[in-house]
């Protein structure tokens, strides 16, 4: 849930690096997403989900540290402190809670945070990629500034559940803890550290969440024609309408028409096409 960032005028090398980075991160999270879908399709349960995508999740979530470097070096216009806190909150959850505490792997918080993270990151990195290329499809913009309303609370709820489910195992095993007396004359109780992180969610999450709403309102108030967007969006939707419409016409004769996925898909396409035609966003 990294804060929105914009790119400033960059050197060709910096821009090429950012494009490669965002494309790679998009692809990586797509792989994670496919792994999640494949797991639920085969097993119909969230148990074992973490092991299914463990290596990919560890790698690509850790790779988000580059975003701190981008902000610190000025390659992107983003608050360094806010970016650092957001990146390390995720990295901390992965390496400090989920990975070392096996008892957390099959709990309910894992599918919640993984689904939320995956969809959010695919859309976010895709959005940044298109911004760097100078053309941002309407659908990507809409998804970026609409789905967060559900995905952010879902992800945070999953993170808090994971922390909560780790507390007893961490306390019992005294993981990452050091007690007096010892040669360093220093003590730390990791169980208490985890408990201490929970209030920070309630302090900082509302700030980020409502900041995204402010960004959304600011964007919605703009004339969308100012966005670097090509006409490919509408042409793609027109083609989909052309392909799906005959199938939808057959669905009209079905008693379960409104429960039909084809009918719903067609209605969604027409809705988006009308929005694009008049450049209107609710």
Short mmCIF file of C-alpha atoms in Angstrom, two decimals:
data_model
loop_
_atom_site.label_atom_id
_atom_site.label_comp_id
_atom_site.label_asym_id
_atom_site.label_seq_id
_atom_site.Cartn_x
_atom_site.Cartn_y
_atom_site.Cartn_z
CA UNK A 1 0.00 0.00 0.00
CA UNK A 2 2.75 2.36 -0.89
CA UNK A 3 1.76 6.01 -1.16
CA UNK A 4 1.02 7.45 -4.58
CA UNK A 5 4.10 8.61 -6.37
CA UNK A 6 4.74 10.63 -9.48
CA UNK A 7 7.79 10.65 -11.69
CA UNK A 8 9.76 13.81 -12.27
CA UNK A 9 11.85 14.57 -15.34
CA UNK A 10 14.43 11.80 -15.42
CA UNK A 11 17.48 10.85 -17.39
CA UNK A 12 16.93 8.15 -20.03
CA UNK A 13 18.83 5.67 -17.85
CA UNK A 14 16.66 6.38 -14.80
CA UNK A 15 13.47 6.14 -16.84
CA UNK A 16 14.59 2.87 -18.44
CA UNK A 17 15.38 1.45 -15.00
CA UNK A 18 12.00 2.49 -13.59
CA UNK A 19 10.18 0.95 -16.54
CA UNK A 20 12.09 -2.33 -16.18
CA UNK A 21 11.55 -2.34 -12.42
CA UNK A 22 7.81 -1.74 -12.64
CA UNK A 23 7.35 -4.25 -15.46
CA UNK A 24 9.29 -6.86 -13.48
CA UNK A 25 7.26 -6.19 -10.33
CA UNK A 26 4.00 -6.37 -12.28
CA UNK A 27 5.05 -9.71 -13.76
CA UNK A 28 6.17 -11.00 -10.36
CA UNK A 29 2.89 -10.20 -8.66
CA UNK A 30 1.01 -11.67 -11.62
CA UNK A 31 2.89 -14.93 -11.02
CA UNK A 32 1.90 -14.77 -7.35
CA UNK A 33 -1.70 -14.09 -8.36
CA UNK A 34 -1.74 -17.08 -10.70
CA UNK A 35 -0.31 -19.21 -7.90
CA UNK A 36 -3.11 -18.11 -5.58
CA UNK A 37 -5.79 -18.86 -8.19
CA UNK A 38 -4.21 -22.23 -8.98
CA UNK A 39 -4.10 -23.17 -5.29
CA UNK A 40 -7.75 -22.33 -4.63
CA UNK A 41 -8.80 -24.06 -7.86
CA UNK A 42 -7.01 -27.28 -6.88
CA UNK A 43 -7.50 -27.39 -3.12
CA UNK A 44 -10.56 -25.22 -2.37
CA UNK A 45 -8.96 -24.09 0.89
CA UNK A 46 -6.54 -21.44 2.09
CA UNK A 47 -4.47 -24.03 3.92
CA UNK A 48 -1.15 -24.51 2.17
CA UNK A 49 -1.55 -21.27 0.22
CA UNK A 50 1.51 -19.61 1.73
CA UNK A 51 3.79 -22.53 0.85
CA UNK A 52 2.45 -22.42 -2.70
CA UNK A 53 3.80 -18.91 -3.35
CA UNK A 54 6.32 -18.54 -0.51
CA UNK A 55 9.49 -17.95 -2.56
CA UNK A 56 7.88 -15.53 -5.00
CA UNK A 57 6.23 -13.57 -2.20
CA UNK A 58 9.46 -13.24 -0.22
CA UNK A 59 11.41 -12.10 -3.28
CA UNK A 60 9.00 -9.56 -4.75
CA UNK A 61 7.84 -8.15 -1.44
CA UNK A 62 11.46 -7.60 -0.43
CA UNK A 63 12.20 -6.04 -3.82
CA UNK A 64 9.86 -3.20 -2.85
CA UNK A 65 12.82 -1.81 -0.86
CA UNK A 66 13.97 -0.28 -4.16
CA UNK A 67 11.04 2.14 -3.84
CA UNK A 68 12.73 3.68 -0.81
CA UNK A 69 15.89 4.16 -2.88
CA UNK A 70 13.87 5.72 -5.70
CA UNK A 71 12.28 8.19 -3.30
CA UNK A 72 15.54 8.96 -1.48
CA UNK A 73 17.45 9.65 -4.71
CA UNK A 74 14.66 11.80 -6.13
CA UNK A 75 13.97 9.56 -9.12
CA UNK A 76 10.32 9.61 -8.10
CA UNK A 77 8.47 12.34 -6.23
CA UNK A 78 7.42 10.50 -3.11
CA UNK A 79 7.78 11.10 0.63
CA UNK A 80 10.83 9.13 1.76
CA UNK A 81 9.72 8.61 5.36
CA UNK A 82 6.19 7.56 4.43
CA UNK A 83 7.47 5.21 1.73
CA UNK A 84 9.99 3.68 4.16
CA UNK A 85 7.33 3.05 6.79
CA UNK A 86 4.95 1.48 4.31
CA UNK A 87 7.53 -0.75 2.65
CA UNK A 88 9.04 -1.97 5.90
CA UNK A 89 5.61 -2.62 7.41
CA UNK A 90 5.01 -5.16 4.65
CA UNK A 91 8.56 -6.52 4.70
CA UNK A 92 8.34 -6.77 8.49
CA UNK A 93 5.11 -8.76 8.30
CA UNK A 94 6.60 -11.18 5.77
CA UNK A 95 10.02 -11.71 7.38
CA UNK A 96 9.15 -10.99 11.02
CA UNK A 97 5.76 -12.68 11.37
CA UNK A 98 4.68 -14.95 8.53
CA UNK A 99 7.93 -16.59 7.47
CA UNK A 100 9.38 -17.48 10.91
CA UNK A 101 6.10 -18.45 12.60
CA UNK A 102 4.84 -21.64 10.96
CA UNK A 103 1.63 -21.57 13.02
CA UNK A 104 0.53 -18.47 11.09
CA UNK A 105 0.82 -20.04 7.62
CA UNK A 106 -2.62 -21.65 7.57
CA UNK A 107 -4.58 -18.99 9.45
CA UNK A 108 -7.35 -16.86 7.97
CA UNK A 109 -5.25 -13.70 7.79
CA UNK A 110 -2.95 -15.13 5.11
CA UNK A 111 -5.46 -15.33 2.22
CA UNK A 112 -6.84 -11.92 3.20
CA UNK A 113 -3.51 -10.11 3.01
CA UNK A 114 -2.21 -12.10 0.04
CA UNK A 115 -5.26 -11.45 -2.13
CA UNK A 116 -5.28 -7.77 -1.14
CA UNK A 117 -1.53 -7.32 -1.66
CA UNK A 118 -1.51 -9.14 -4.99
CA UNK A 119 -4.37 -7.26 -6.64
CA UNK A 120 -3.16 -3.94 -5.24
CA UNK A 121 0.43 -4.42 -6.42
CA UNK A 122 -0.49 -5.65 -9.90
CA UNK A 123 -2.64 -2.58 -10.47
CA UNK A 124 -0.17 -0.19 -8.81
CA UNK A 125 2.91 -1.30 -10.73
CA UNK A 126 0.91 -1.47 -13.95
CA UNK A 127 -0.28 2.08 -13.32
CA UNK A 128 3.29 3.32 -12.76
CA UNK A 129 4.47 1.53 -15.91
CA UNK A 130 1.85 3.20 -18.08
CA UNK A 131 2.60 6.56 -16.49
CA UNK A 132 6.26 6.18 -17.42
CA UNK A 133 5.29 5.22 -20.97
CA UNK A 134 3.13 8.33 -21.24
CA UNK A 135 -0.22 6.61 -21.74
CA UNK A 136 -2.49 5.59 -18.88
CA UNK A 137 -5.52 3.46 -19.84
CA UNK A 138 -8.77 4.59 -18.29
CA UNK A 139 -9.43 1.15 -16.82
CA UNK A 140 -6.09 1.10 -14.99
CA UNK A 141 -6.73 4.57 -13.53
CA UNK A 142 -10.22 3.57 -12.45
CA UNK A 143 -9.00 0.35 -10.83
CA UNK A 144 -6.10 2.14 -9.12
CA UNK A 145 -8.35 4.72 -7.47
CA UNK A 146 -11.39 2.54 -6.81
CA UNK A 147 -10.37 -0.92 -5.61
CA UNK A 148 -8.20 0.44 -2.81
CA UNK A 149 -11.40 1.27 -0.91
CA UNK A 150 -11.88 -2.47 -0.34
CA UNK A 151 -8.36 -3.88 -0.74
CA UNK A 152 -6.60 -1.63 1.77
CA UNK A 153 -8.87 -2.52 4.73
CA UNK A 154 -8.78 -6.18 3.67
CA UNK A 155 -4.98 -6.20 3.60
CA UNK A 156 -4.60 -4.42 6.93
CA UNK A 157 -7.13 -6.76 8.54
CA UNK A 158 -5.12 -9.73 7.27
CA UNK A 159 -1.89 -8.24 8.62
CA UNK A 160 -3.40 -7.58 12.05
CA UNK A 161 -4.84 -11.09 12.18
CA UNK A 162 -1.45 -12.54 11.28
CA UNK A 163 0.25 -10.55 14.04
CA UNK A 164 -2.42 -11.62 16.53
CA UNK A 165 -2.08 -15.29 15.54
CA UNK A 166 1.71 -15.09 15.95
CA UNK A 167 1.65 -13.75 19.51
CA UNK A 168 1.22 -17.03 21.38
CA UNK A 169 3.82 -18.99 19.35
CA UNK A 170 6.31 -16.12 19.67
CA UNK A 171 5.73 -15.86 23.43
CA UNK A 172 6.04 -19.61 23.96
CA UNK A 173 9.20 -19.98 21.87
CA UNK A 174 10.74 -16.67 23.03
CA UNK A 175 11.62 -16.05 19.39
CA UNK A 176 14.01 -13.13 18.70
CA UNK A 177 13.98 -12.30 22.41
CA UNK A 178 16.85 -11.60 24.76
CA UNK A 179 16.40 -11.55 28.53
CA UNK A 180 18.54 -10.37 31.42
CA UNK A 181 21.01 -11.23 32.73
CA UNK A 182 23.27 -11.40 29.69
CA UNK A 183 26.68 -10.10 28.61
CA UNK A 184 25.17 -7.24 26.64
CA UNK A 185 23.14 -6.07 29.63
CA UNK A 186 20.26 -5.54 27.24
CA UNK A 187 16.86 -7.17 26.91
CA UNK A 188 14.16 -7.30 24.28
CA UNK A 189 10.90 -9.23 24.24
CA UNK A 190 9.77 -9.78 20.65
CA UNK A 191 6.29 -10.69 21.87
CA UNK A 192 5.97 -7.19 23.36
CA UNK A 193 7.43 -5.64 20.20
CA UNK A 194 4.70 -7.27 18.09
CA UNK A 195 2.01 -6.07 20.47
CA UNK A 196 3.51 -2.59 20.26
CA UNK A 197 3.19 -2.51 16.47
CA UNK A 198 -0.58 -2.94 16.54
CA UNK A 199 -1.46 0.63 17.68
CA UNK A 200 0.61 2.06 14.82
CA UNK A 201 -1.81 0.50 12.34
CA UNK A 202 -4.65 2.49 13.86
CA UNK A 203 -2.55 5.65 13.80
CA UNK A 204 -1.08 5.53 10.30
CA UNK A 205 -3.55 3.47 8.26
CA UNK A 206 -6.36 6.09 8.41
CA UNK A 207 -3.88 8.73 7.21
CA UNK A 208 -2.89 6.69 4.17
CA UNK A 209 -6.44 5.56 3.48
CA UNK A 210 -7.94 9.04 3.52
CA UNK A 211 -4.94 10.39 1.61
CA UNK A 212 -5.88 7.99 -1.18
CA UNK A 213 -9.46 9.27 -1.04
CA UNK A 214 -8.12 12.83 -1.37
CA UNK A 215 -6.00 11.78 -4.35
CA UNK A 216 -9.03 10.05 -5.84
CA UNK A 217 -11.22 13.14 -5.46
CA UNK A 218 -8.51 15.35 -6.92
CA UNK A 219 -8.22 13.07 -9.94
CA UNK A 220 -11.97 12.72 -10.35
CA UNK A 221 -12.32 16.51 -10.30
CA UNK A 222 -9.89 16.85 -13.19
CA UNK A 223 -10.90 16.68 -16.81
CA UNK A 224 -9.82 13.14 -17.70
CA UNK A 225 -8.82 14.33 -21.14
CA UNK A 226 -5.75 15.83 -19.46
CA UNK A 227 -4.56 12.33 -18.61
CA UNK A 228 -2.07 10.81 -21.07
CA UNK A 229 -4.58 8.31 -22.43
CA UNK A 230 -4.93 6.84 -25.91
CA UNK A 231 -8.11 5.69 -27.63
CA UNK A 232 -7.11 2.03 -27.40
CA UNK A 233 -9.24 1.63 -24.26
CA UNK A 234 -12.51 2.39 -26.03
CA UNK A 235 -11.61 0.37 -29.11
CA UNK A 236 -10.84 -2.69 -26.97
CA UNK A 237 -14.15 -2.33 -25.13
CA UNK A 238 -16.00 -1.84 -28.43
CA UNK A 239 -14.47 -5.08 -29.70
CA UNK A 240 -15.45 -6.94 -26.51
CA UNK A 241 -19.01 -5.63 -26.82
CA UNK A 242 -19.11 -6.82 -30.44
CA UNK A 243 -17.92 -10.31 -29.44
CA UNK A 244 -20.00 -10.77 -26.29
CA UNK A 245 -23.26 -9.18 -27.48
CA UNK A 246 -24.50 -12.20 -29.52
CA UNK A 247 -23.91 -14.49 -26.53
CA UNK A 248 -25.66 -12.01 -24.27
CA UNK A 249 -28.66 -11.90 -26.62
CA UNK A 250 -29.06 -15.64 -26.17
CA UNK A 251 -28.82 -15.16 -22.42
CA UNK A 252 -31.83 -12.82 -22.56
CA UNK A 253 -34.05 -15.88 -23.09
CA UNK A 254 -32.66 -17.64 -20.01
CA UNK A 255 -34.61 -17.52 -16.74
CA UNK A 256 -31.35 -17.10 -14.81
CA UNK A 257 -30.24 -14.21 -17.00
CA UNK A 258 -29.26 -11.88 -14.16
CA UNK A 259 -27.18 -14.61 -12.53
CA UNK A 260 -25.29 -15.31 -15.74
CA UNK A 261 -21.62 -14.32 -15.76
CA UNK A 262 -21.78 -13.44 -19.48
CA UNK A 263 -24.67 -11.07 -18.89
CA UNK A 264 -22.86 -9.44 -15.98
CA UNK A 265 -19.62 -9.17 -17.96
CA UNK A 266 -21.45 -7.54 -20.88
CA UNK A 267 -23.21 -5.07 -18.59
CA UNK A 268 -19.89 -4.11 -16.99
CA UNK A 269 -18.28 -3.49 -20.38
CA UNK A 270 -21.17 -1.31 -21.56
CA UNK A 271 -21.05 0.65 -18.28
CA UNK A 272 -17.32 1.34 -18.64
CA UNK A 273 -17.72 2.26 -22.31
CA UNK A 274 -20.40 4.82 -21.48
CA UNK A 275 -18.19 6.30 -18.78
CA UNK A 276 -15.30 6.63 -21.22
CA UNK A 277 -17.45 8.12 -23.93
CA UNK A 278 -18.49 11.04 -21.75
CA UNK A 279 -15.33 11.20 -19.63
CA UNK A 280 -17.35 10.85 -16.44
CA UNK A 281 -16.27 9.26 -13.21
CA UNK A 282 -18.51 8.88 -10.17
#
